[in-house]
Amino acid sequence: MKQSSIWRALRIGLCAVTIVFLVAPMLLVLTISFSSAQFLTFPPPGWSLQWYRNVFNAPEWSDTLFNTIEVVIPTGVLATVIGTAAAVGLVRGNFPGRAAITGVLMAPLVVPIIVVGAAVYELFGRLSLNGTWVGFVLAHTMITVPYVVSIVSASLSTVNDQYEKAALTLGAPPWTVFRRILFPLIAPAILSGMLFAMVVSFDELIVSLFISTPTFKLITVQMWSDVMGDVNPTIAAVGSLLFVFSLLVLGIESMVRRGGGSGGHIQG
Amino acid sequence: MEQPGNKLLELRDLCKVYGKTLSVDHVSVSLAKGEFMSFLGPSGSGKTTTLNMIAGLTEPTAGEIYLQSRAIRDLPPYKRDIGVVFQNYALFPHMTIAANLAFPLEMRRVSRSGIRTRVARALDMVELSGMGERLPGQLSGGQQQRVALARAMVFEPPLLLMDEPLGALDKQLREQMQMEIKHLHERLGISVVYVTHDQDEALTMSDRIAVFNHGRIEQVGTPAELYDKPTTLFVAGFVGETNLIEGRVISADGTSCKIATAAFEHIAGNGPGLKTGAQVTLALRPERIEIAPASGAPPPGGRTLAATVTETIYFGRFLKYVVSAGGLTLTVVEQMRASRLSGFGPSDQVVLGWDPENVAVIGKG
């Protein structure tokens, strides 16, 4: 009895330390973002929204924020379409070379991201895509496709393929089978894959650093150069906005997952 | 049953190779219009693979499939117009029962009012009127099975395939559904291929049975033919319980042959063209053997044999005896009759009798 309560206390203690360790910096940043001081100090001498105003007024922040939004949305859509199609082919298909294709698609998760960045920079240099909207969307799509592929594949492998076979025998051609049967069954996974892709794209720094130019950069790149230069609490405001955005998206994602998790599994 | 031109479905030398194994080995069989045929065999015998090839869900390695005299091997499943009932029902879980039934009709561009009447009729046929707005998950297993059956028939296909459709149901519901399927088949005149590993199910439901083993069809015949005249050892052993008695042909001519076993001699017609010295197996059903006390009058039937009871097993409706007779061990089943409720006990002396007509001679190989 006594021993188990000691273990219990230790376990709770360890969890508490971990949580503080992970969450405290975030809380610190959140607090500082509302500071009235002109530089990063803790605790703040007073409160104001000046840094948030600055995010939307200063062109280096508002421009890069909108650039990011312009990249994140098409990236999410593109990665979802490609990732879903790939997942259906890889899980349901029966053709040689599936393992190789999976490897290529998943490579951006495994290859050190700085290597990916350098390679993309090199390639885009030849294609004159560095610092262009198209270049960012392409690079981010490549990085986010693996997330969609793995989330959708996991969901697909829990859906019994007899539903698709039954639909085929009832007279539905393959595209109709996907649209009417498979898509509704894996829609929660597709949506959560898309949200994940968007969060990853929103947060992406390394590859974006490589392919940014002074004329087109993303907010993460702007944050990076800001941190390297003179530091004022605007960075805390931007960081807080990013944090809240990611939290929101992940919250939606878990709601989707819980709400839609019932369908698609074989009964009986 | 098999007049030419009356064939609905014909399989010709159908083969399927998976890796290096021949899962389906030159299967040839045909189905008459309105016929109910079972594919019976143990798991892995190729029956489900054959069914999937008919449905178009598995591509044959070789051979051809004819449906209403048309070669359909290269036709995708959605153009075959064959109804399939799957073992796990495969009702679309996100659609209501009515939407499930409407699906094949929508695919065939039936008008909205046409769909409504036909869905209602289909629900009525399987006695589930009023369940149309429910989701599959809200129905019991038996009800889901009925919906699956209705969905596979609502577009009036000429052929219905069923893959162990009652496998997931308990025994009582199974027997009830067997009767319902049988009655639907009789009422609607639809042709059915029914895959099962349950010999009782195959015997009670089918017009004809094709027995599968190791990817091949061992024998095709009516339930009575399979039961009384098995042509292979596998069929004799798989369909019902039987006594298999080793024997050797001691004389043979064009019309008849004489076979010697450890305990008796058997004379049979020489249909299969057996030669003297050939090893054969005799199959004799336990319930085709009469049993009588050694002291009394010999039992009816052409052939009698003295034996000793070694074991008696009580089953309620019948008694099963294990007897030994001149080096043979035989199983005999005796129905419980009002006239004599006490059976024989171990070491009782008895006389067995049977009609030689009931003995099936199975050649080797």
XYZ file of C-alpha atoms in Angstrom:
633
model
C 0.000 0.000 0.000
C 2.626 2.449 1.103
C 4.911 1.653 -1.756
C 2.190 2.116 -4.356
C 1.339 5.542 -2.936
C 4.989 6.553 -3.198
C 5.005 5.508 -6.843
C 1.783 7.401 -7.364
C 3.275 10.590 -5.922
C 6.374 10.160 -8.043
C 4.292 9.665 -11.158
C 2.184 12.752 -10.509
C 5.324 14.745 -9.708
C 7.001 13.694 -12.932
C 3.929 14.577 -14.984
C 3.666 17.972 -13.277
C 7.328 18.783 -13.964
C 6.946 17.757 -17.583
C 3.831 19.845 -18.056
C 5.429 22.909 -16.460
C 8.522 22.396 -18.567
C 6.484 22.240 -21.774
C 3.809 24.798 -21.032
C 5.646 27.435 -18.995
C 7.589 28.952 -21.931
C 4.351 29.226 -23.894
C 2.619 30.970 -21.012
C 5.604 33.285 -20.671
C 5.356 34.256 -24.328
C 1.592 34.738 -24.075
C 2.052 37.030 -21.084
C 4.802 39.077 -22.687
C 2.723 39.548 -25.845
C 0.370 41.745 -23.819
C 3.239 43.774 -22.343
C 3.347 47.582 -22.341
C 7.163 47.604 -22.291
C 9.253 48.262 -25.405
C 11.411 45.216 -24.965
C 11.169 41.650 -23.685
C 10.916 41.761 -19.907
C 9.225 39.524 -17.422
C 7.062 40.225 -15.571
C 5.628 42.981 -17.801
C 5.376 46.411 -16.170
C 1.849 46.947 -17.608
C -0.617 45.681 -20.209
C -1.411 46.731 -23.761
C -2.414 45.352 -27.159
C 0.204 47.411 -28.965
C 2.136 44.385 -30.251
C -0.946 42.813 -31.739
C -1.745 46.125 -33.414
C 1.803 46.121 -34.677
C 1.387 42.658 -36.241
C -1.459 43.924 -38.389
C -0.068 47.417 -39.066
C 3.631 46.877 -39.721
C 3.911 45.720 -43.348
C 6.712 43.221 -42.622
C 4.290 41.329 -40.366
C 0.948 41.786 -42.106
C 2.394 41.026 -45.557
C 4.123 37.877 -44.411
C 1.048 36.777 -42.458
C -1.100 37.036 -45.585
C 1.604 35.341 -47.644
C 1.468 32.476 -45.191
C -2.318 32.235 -45.424
C -2.054 32.271 -49.218
C 0.342 29.324 -49.035
C -1.297 27.319 -46.232
C -4.744 26.991 -47.818
C -3.778 25.713 -51.289
C -1.108 23.535 -49.675
C -3.741 21.940 -47.442
C -6.055 21.273 -50.369
C -3.338 19.969 -52.686
C -1.709 17.754 -50.052
C -5.116 16.313 -49.156
C -6.023 15.448 -52.740
C -2.624 13.920 -53.502
C -2.268 12.218 -50.120
C -5.750 10.697 -50.204
C -5.346 9.416 -53.747
C -1.972 7.934 -52.824
C -3.343 6.313 -49.667
C -6.250 4.690 -51.539
C -3.879 3.391 -54.199
C -1.324 2.105 -51.717
C -3.756 0.461 -49.296
C -6.308 -0.902 -51.770
C -4.207 -1.365 -54.861
C -2.328 -4.496 -55.751
C 0.574 -3.543 -57.970
C 4.357 -4.003 -57.803
C 6.507 -1.246 -56.297
C 4.079 -0.168 -53.598
C 6.792 -0.225 -50.926
C 9.074 1.922 -53.078
C 6.334 4.479 -53.713
C 5.486 4.610 -50.010
C 9.166 5.223 -49.278
C 9.387 8.115 -51.729
C 6.185 9.723 -50.435
C 7.282 9.419 -46.811
C 10.863 10.586 -47.455
C 10.265 14.213 -46.348
C 9.491 12.899 -42.855
C 12.703 10.889 -42.663
C 15.292 12.914 -44.584
C 16.794 15.698 -42.380
C 14.696 18.741 -43.157
C 17.771 20.883 -43.781
C 18.792 18.506 -46.581
C 15.289 18.801 -48.055
C 15.579 22.578 -47.831
C 18.946 22.693 -49.580
C 17.749 20.329 -52.315
C 14.563 22.282 -52.942
C 16.549 25.554 -53.033
C 18.936 24.090 -55.594
C 16.140 22.750 -57.809
C 13.964 25.843 -57.533
C 16.965 27.989 -58.424
C 17.107 26.300 -61.814
C 13.363 26.571 -62.276
C 13.252 30.191 -61.009
C 10.737 29.183 -58.355
C 12.557 30.564 -55.297
C 10.576 33.337 -53.657
C 7.411 32.585 -55.653
C 3.962 31.627 -54.435
C 3.973 28.541 -56.683
C 7.350 27.482 -55.244
C 6.143 27.741 -51.655
C 2.947 25.823 -52.368
C 4.892 23.054 -54.139
C 7.521 22.748 -51.399
C 4.962 22.778 -48.589
C 2.778 20.252 -50.395
C 5.705 17.873 -50.679
C 6.435 18.243 -46.954
C 2.810 17.793 -45.849
C 1.696 14.940 -48.152
C 3.206 12.255 -45.847
C 0.973 13.405 -42.982
C -2.153 13.012 -45.102
C -0.969 9.668 -46.494
C -0.343 8.175 -43.059
C -3.558 9.466 -41.467
C -5.776 8.398 -44.379
C -3.989 5.032 -44.779
C -4.542 4.230 -41.113
C -8.241 4.957 -41.477
C -8.537 3.008 -44.737
C -7.066 -0.113 -43.244
C -9.856 -0.154 -40.635
C -12.563 0.011 -43.332
C -13.442 -3.452 -44.607
C -13.054 -3.587 -48.386
C -16.241 -5.642 -48.677
C -18.191 -2.369 -48.787
C -16.357 -1.413 -51.949
C -16.704 -4.898 -53.395
C -20.423 -4.894 -52.625
C -20.841 -1.508 -54.319
C -18.996 -2.786 -57.404
C -21.272 -5.809 -57.686
C -24.314 -3.561 -57.273
C -23.322 -1.694 -60.428
C -21.199 1.229 -59.229
C -18.113 2.063 -61.307
C -14.907 2.705 -59.303
C -15.178 6.501 -59.115
C -18.777 6.235 -57.868
C -17.651 3.659 -55.319
C -15.127 6.171 -54.004
C -17.537 9.097 -54.005
C -20.565 7.348 -52.519
C -19.052 4.664 -50.286
C -15.394 5.091 -49.439
C -15.239 8.889 -49.140
C -18.056 9.182 -46.565
C -16.451 6.394 -44.527
C -12.996 7.988 -44.398
C -14.058 11.661 -44.521
C -13.097 12.323 -40.867
C -9.569 11.073 -41.563
C -9.319 13.113 -44.761
C -10.383 16.251 -42.902
C -7.978 15.619 -40.067
C -5.205 14.981 -42.596
C -5.952 18.321 -44.202
C -5.908 20.168 -40.873
C -2.612 18.538 -39.955
C -1.131 19.487 -43.316
C -2.213 23.079 -42.743
C -0.712 23.263 -39.259
C 2.570 21.805 -40.506
C 2.626 24.251 -43.435
C 1.819 27.151 -41.102
C 4.692 26.251 -38.774
C 7.229 25.349 -41.452
C 10.501 27.321 -41.187
C 13.564 25.491 -42.486
C 12.604 24.880 -46.124
C 10.860 28.263 -46.241
C 14.074 29.932 -45.072
C 15.918 28.462 -48.032
C 13.424 29.481 -50.693
C 12.402 32.874 -49.295
C 13.480 36.061 -51.036
C 13.077 39.617 -49.731
C 10.044 39.972 -52.030
C 8.148 36.897 -50.824
C 8.586 35.409 -47.403
C 6.415 33.695 -44.851
C 5.662 34.800 -41.306
C 7.872 32.106 -39.777
C 10.808 33.408 -41.807
C 10.038 36.954 -40.691
C 9.964 35.750 -37.069
C 13.306 34.096 -37.546
C 14.976 37.217 -38.897
C 13.284 39.295 -36.200
C 14.653 37.057 -33.461
C 18.107 37.347 -34.992
C 17.855 41.149 -35.054
C 16.423 43.549 -32.494
C 13.940 41.784 -30.306
C 10.677 43.449 -29.348
C 7.456 41.889 -28.042
C 5.853 41.783 -31.531
C 7.479 38.385 -31.881
C 5.632 37.281 -28.756
C 2.345 38.462 -30.235
C 3.010 36.606 -33.499
C 4.075 33.519 -31.593
C 0.901 33.654 -29.523
C -1.245 34.000 -32.649
C 0.426 30.968 -34.210
C 0.002 29.039 -31.006
C -3.695 29.843 -30.747
C -4.217 28.984 -34.437
C -2.565 25.579 -34.047
C -4.456 24.884 -30.853
C -7.727 25.756 -32.574
C -7.050 23.542 -35.586
C -5.966 20.599 -33.453
C -9.071 21.102 -31.314
C -11.276 20.942 -34.420
C -9.340 17.903 -35.559
C -9.948 15.983 -32.353
C -13.641 16.935 -32.444
C -13.897 15.645 -36.010
C -12.155 12.452 -35.014
C -14.432 11.835 -32.073
C -17.603 12.745 -33.959
C -16.870 10.662 -37.026
C -15.095 7.727 -35.468
C -18.171 5.519 -35.312
C -18.661 4.847 -39.019
C -16.659 2.630 -41.243
C -15.844 -0.301 -39.026
C -17.157 -3.701 -39.853
C -19.895 -5.013 -37.642
C -20.690 -8.605 -36.829
C -31.300 -30.226 -65.477
C -28.613 -29.562 -68.040
C -30.190 -29.164 -71.422
C -28.030 -27.129 -73.773
C -29.381 -23.622 -74.223
C -30.875 -23.780 -70.767
C -27.513 -22.995 -69.210
C -27.487 -19.773 -67.277
C -23.900 -19.953 -66.118
C -21.026 -22.018 -67.364
C -17.503 -22.177 -65.987
C -14.982 -23.683 -68.356
C -11.542 -24.749 -67.066
C -11.385 -21.867 -64.635
C -8.009 -21.506 -62.892
C -6.578 -19.119 -60.350
C -2.918 -19.064 -59.372
C -1.811 -17.219 -56.243
C 1.963 -17.011 -56.155
C 2.940 -20.608 -56.880
C -0.206 -22.364 -55.677
C -3.076 -23.333 -57.907
C -6.020 -22.206 -55.748
C -8.601 -23.065 -58.357
C -7.683 -25.914 -60.649
C -9.591 -26.304 -63.929
C -13.065 -25.896 -62.522
C -15.781 -26.651 -65.055
C -19.416 -26.669 -64.062
C -22.661 -25.254 -65.351
C -25.835 -24.010 -63.786
C -29.328 -24.292 -65.276
C -31.770 -21.417 -65.156
C -33.578 -21.380 -61.827
C -31.207 -23.887 -60.275
C -29.864 -23.661 -56.723
C -26.300 -24.946 -56.631
C -24.019 -25.101 -53.616
C -20.259 -25.004 -53.682
C -19.406 -27.196 -50.716
C -15.909 -27.712 -49.362
C -13.536 -27.070 -46.487
C -11.911 -23.663 -46.132
C -9.163 -23.104 -48.659
C -10.748 -25.481 -51.164
C -11.208 -22.759 -53.776
C -14.971 -22.330 -53.548
C -14.953 -18.673 -52.510
C -12.235 -17.821 -55.040
C -14.394 -19.403 -57.735
C -17.378 -17.364 -56.552
C -15.321 -14.165 -56.624
C -14.243 -14.930 -60.180
C -17.901 -15.296 -61.197
C -18.671 -11.979 -59.489
C -15.693 -10.306 -61.192
C -13.918 -9.446 -57.948
C -11.021 -11.803 -58.685
C -9.397 -12.111 -62.062
C -9.072 -15.690 -63.374
C -5.608 -16.846 -64.417
C -7.111 -19.012 -67.142
C -10.454 -20.302 -68.307
C -13.712 -18.662 -69.287
C -17.018 -17.762 -67.675
C -20.250 -17.638 -69.678
C -23.346 -15.923 -68.341
C -26.394 -16.426 -70.555
C -24.019 -17.659 -73.290
C -21.957 -14.461 -73.159
C -18.256 -14.579 -72.209
C -17.908 -12.243 -69.227
C -14.336 -12.822 -68.143
C -13.172 -9.351 -69.165
C -16.301 -7.580 -67.955
C -15.803 -5.464 -64.785
C -18.018 -6.455 -61.841
C -20.236 -3.380 -62.154
C -21.279 -4.406 -65.657
C -22.033 -8.057 -64.852
C -25.456 -7.661 -63.303
C -24.888 -10.414 -60.747
C -26.221 -10.073 -57.187
C -23.764 -10.932 -54.421
C -24.493 -11.523 -50.729
C -21.380 -11.270 -48.577
C -20.664 -13.111 -45.364
C -20.450 -9.906 -43.279
C -23.508 -8.454 -45.054
C -21.443 -5.430 -46.246
C -24.374 -3.060 -45.809
C -23.159 0.506 -46.252
C -23.016 1.687 -42.627
C -23.529 5.376 -43.442
C -26.715 4.823 -45.452
C -30.193 3.951 -44.254
C -31.688 0.582 -45.146
C -33.812 2.244 -47.835
C -30.755 4.018 -49.281
C -28.858 0.720 -49.295
C -31.668 -0.899 -51.275
C -31.958 2.099 -53.598
C -28.226 2.096 -54.404
C -28.222 -0.574 -57.151
C -31.356 0.995 -58.672
C -29.753 4.450 -58.739
C -26.772 2.919 -60.513
C -29.213 1.659 -63.151
C -30.850 5.068 -63.458
C -34.265 3.870 -62.344
C -36.691 6.779 -61.885
C -37.342 8.103 -58.393
C -40.867 6.756 -58.208
C -39.672 3.437 -59.601
C -37.027 3.269 -56.890
C -39.562 4.055 -54.196
C -41.949 1.277 -55.217
C -39.224 -1.304 -55.735
C -37.524 -0.530 -52.417
C -40.873 -0.850 -50.659
C -41.535 -4.147 -52.409
C -38.066 -5.448 -51.500
C -38.537 -4.501 -47.844
C -41.875 -6.237 -47.911
C -40.342 -9.360 -49.449
C -37.948 -9.770 -46.519
C -40.573 -8.703 -43.975
C -38.797 -5.528 -42.913
C -41.393 -2.926 -43.933
C -41.080 0.119 -41.726
C -37.348 -0.391 -41.133
C -36.351 1.667 -44.184
C -35.178 4.724 -42.265
C -32.948 2.815 -39.838
C -29.212 2.470 -40.165
C -27.686 -1.004 -40.602
C -26.075 -0.792 -37.153
C -29.522 -0.574 -35.562
C -30.620 -3.941 -36.966
C -29.979 -7.432 -35.619
C -27.717 -9.844 -37.497
C -30.629 -11.730 -39.007
C -32.308 -8.523 -40.129
C -29.077 -7.254 -41.679
C -28.766 -10.540 -43.519
C -32.267 -10.097 -44.912
C -31.456 -6.580 -46.080
C -28.287 -7.838 -47.754
C -30.368 -10.476 -49.529
C -32.961 -7.902 -50.608
C -30.246 -5.511 -51.832
C -28.665 -8.226 -53.979
C -32.049 -9.078 -55.525
C -33.770 -5.692 -55.833
C -32.302 -5.054 -59.292
C -33.548 -8.458 -60.452
C -30.244 -10.022 -61.514
C -30.444 -13.353 -63.359
C -27.927 -14.857 -60.941
C -27.425 -14.534 -57.206
C -24.147 -15.466 -55.515
C -23.996 -16.068 -51.778
C -20.744 -16.445 -49.875
C -21.406 -18.236 -46.582
C -24.264 -15.813 -45.961
C -25.364 -17.439 -42.718
C -21.906 -17.966 -41.251
C -22.279 -15.249 -38.626
C -25.699 -16.317 -37.339
C -26.483 -18.703 -34.480
C -27.783 -22.185 -35.206
C -31.493 -21.532 -34.742
C -31.539 -18.365 -36.844
C -29.446 -20.131 -39.456
C -31.987 -22.882 -39.927
C -34.796 -20.375 -40.146
C -32.886 -18.295 -42.734
C -32.061 -21.430 -44.725
C -35.764 -22.052 -45.146
C -36.450 -18.404 -45.998
C -33.750 -18.351 -48.665
C -35.023 -21.636 -50.066
C -38.589 -20.292 -50.240
C -37.475 -17.019 -51.855
C -35.573 -19.036 -54.427
C -38.612 -21.161 -55.190
C -40.951 -18.180 -55.349
C -38.784 -15.924 -57.518
C -37.150 -18.589 -59.687
C -33.756 -16.911 -59.412
C -30.615 -18.967 -60.049
C -28.318 -19.239 -57.054
C -24.725 -20.230 -56.399
C -24.332 -20.747 -52.681
C -20.931 -21.181 -51.033
C -20.840 -23.077 -47.751
C -18.636 -25.378 -45.726
C -21.673 -26.775 -43.895
C -22.724 -30.078 -45.469
C -26.164 -30.071 -43.832
C -26.852 -26.634 -45.243
C -25.808 -27.771 -48.717
C -27.855 -30.977 -48.516
C -31.067 -29.277 -47.383
C -30.977 -26.248 -49.674
C -29.500 -27.278 -52.996
C -30.791 -28.717 -56.229
C -27.231 -29.751 -56.939
C -23.961 -29.578 -55.036
C -20.420 -29.191 -56.350
C -17.959 -30.566 -53.799
C -14.650 -28.661 -53.785
C -11.352 -29.961 -52.497
C -7.846 -28.592 -53.129
C -9.130 -26.228 -55.799
C -10.896 -28.929 -57.770
C -14.459 -30.092 -58.068
C -14.528 -33.662 -56.761
C -18.117 -34.412 -57.712
C -21.242 -32.605 -58.873
C -24.639 -34.084 -58.190
C -27.958 -33.889 -56.421
C -27.816 -34.192 -52.635
C -29.082 -37.782 -52.897
C -26.453 -38.693 -55.500
C -23.656 -37.276 -53.378
C -24.937 -38.952 -50.280
C -25.680 -42.359 -51.740
C -23.216 -42.585 -54.607
C -20.059 -40.695 -53.739
C -17.485 -41.204 -56.466
C -14.435 -40.134 -54.468
C -13.189 -40.903 -50.991
C -13.230 -37.210 -50.144
C -16.907 -36.833 -50.990
C -17.798 -39.998 -49.098
C -15.998 -38.716 -46.018
C -16.985 -35.048 -46.222
C -20.692 -35.409 -46.911
C -22.180 -37.175 -43.918
C -20.682 -39.946 -41.834
C -19.847 -43.194 -43.529
C -18.088 -46.544 -43.161
C -15.109 -46.797 -45.491
C -14.092 -50.389 -46.076
C -10.897 -51.342 -47.900
C -11.326 -53.976 -50.576
C -9.741 -55.618 -53.600
C -11.288 -56.711 -56.867
C -10.945 -60.483 -57.107
C -12.777 -60.965 -60.387
C -14.211 -58.620 -62.953
C -15.813 -58.648 -66.377
C -17.567 -56.032 -68.472
C -20.768 -55.923 -66.463
C -19.975 -56.863 -62.870
C -17.161 -57.359 -60.413
C -16.550 -59.142 -57.153
C -14.785 -57.337 -54.345
C -13.282 -58.979 -51.266
C -12.939 -57.195 -47.943
C -11.632 -58.458 -44.611
C -15.091 -59.699 -43.626
C -17.319 -60.169 -46.656
C -17.532 -60.221 -50.409
C -19.436 -57.645 -52.409
C -20.762 -57.977 -55.942
C -21.352 -54.792 -57.878
C -21.937 -53.549 -61.376
C -18.704 -52.677 -63.132
C -19.558 -49.163 -64.281
C -16.123 -47.680 -63.620
C -14.402 -50.557 -65.509
C -12.430 -52.014 -62.616
C -9.796 -54.640 -63.273
C -8.960 -57.698 -61.219
C -6.526 -56.859 -58.434
C -7.527 -53.186 -58.219
C -7.679 -51.635 -54.746
C -11.056 -50.071 -54.005
C -12.939 -48.593 -51.059
C -16.541 -49.428 -50.257
C -18.664 -46.717 -48.669
C -21.679 -47.767 -46.629
C -23.760 -45.325 -44.583
C -24.274 -46.284 -40.903
C -28.054 -45.834 -41.169
C -28.270 -48.094 -44.218
C -27.195 -51.068 -42.068
C -29.917 -52.990 -40.256
C -29.044 -54.564 -36.937
C -30.797 -57.565 -35.287
C -30.065 -59.986 -32.454
C -27.995 -63.003 -33.531
C -30.575 -65.351 -32.038
C -33.623 -64.018 -33.919
C -34.564 -63.778 -37.580
C -31.889 -62.198 -39.800
C -32.533 -58.585 -40.736
C -33.829 -57.694 -44.232
C -31.418 -56.782 -47.013
C -29.430 -58.965 -49.327
C -26.255 -59.288 -47.337
C -25.888 -60.405 -43.721
C -22.855 -60.412 -41.475
C -22.402 -61.615 -37.902
C -20.857 -59.026 -35.604
C -20.149 -58.142 -31.975
C -21.128 -54.812 -30.427
C -18.123 -53.070 -28.857
C -19.648 -49.709 -27.977
C -23.081 -48.103 -27.742
C -23.539 -44.330 -27.882
C -26.859 -42.765 -26.996
C -28.002 -39.738 -29.039
C -31.662 -39.498 -28.010
C -33.261 -39.788 -31.425
C -30.979 -42.647 -32.379
C -28.365 -45.031 -31.094
C -24.957 -45.422 -32.578
C -23.112 -48.730 -32.322
C -19.530 -49.509 -32.991
C -19.359 -53.174 -33.977
C -16.598 -55.491 -35.038
C -17.073 -58.128 -37.679
C -14.301 -60.353 -38.970
C -11.527 -57.794 -38.571
C -13.644 -54.804 -39.623
C -14.874 -52.040 -37.367
C -18.192 -50.592 -38.529
C -20.514 -47.882 -37.291
C -24.228 -48.615 -37.296
C -27.020 -46.164 -36.553
C -30.387 -47.364 -35.323
C -33.384 -45.070 -35.078
C -35.188 -45.238 -31.740
C -38.509 -46.918 -32.343
C -41.499 -47.295 -30.100
C -41.307 -51.067 -30.378
C -37.872 -51.422 -28.859
C -36.329 -48.694 -26.780
C -33.440 -50.634 -25.291
C -30.566 -51.036 -27.684
C -27.792 -53.560 -27.716
C -25.010 -53.376 -25.160
C -21.314 -54.068 -25.517
C -20.374 -57.682 -26.370
C -23.912 -58.494 -27.574
C -23.896 -60.809 -30.586
C -25.764 -59.304 -33.523
C -26.407 -59.778 -37.223
C -25.988 -56.880 -39.633
C -27.859 -56.676 -42.915
C -27.803 -54.295 -45.862
C -28.887 -53.978 -49.440
C -25.813 -54.211 -51.733
C -27.404 -51.413 -53.775
C -26.538 -49.049 -50.927
C -22.830 -49.728 -51.143
C -20.815 -47.240 -53.190
C -17.624 -48.544 -54.815
C -14.867 -45.964 -55.022
C -11.827 -46.665 -57.167
C -8.352 -45.442 -56.247
C -7.051 -42.278 -57.933
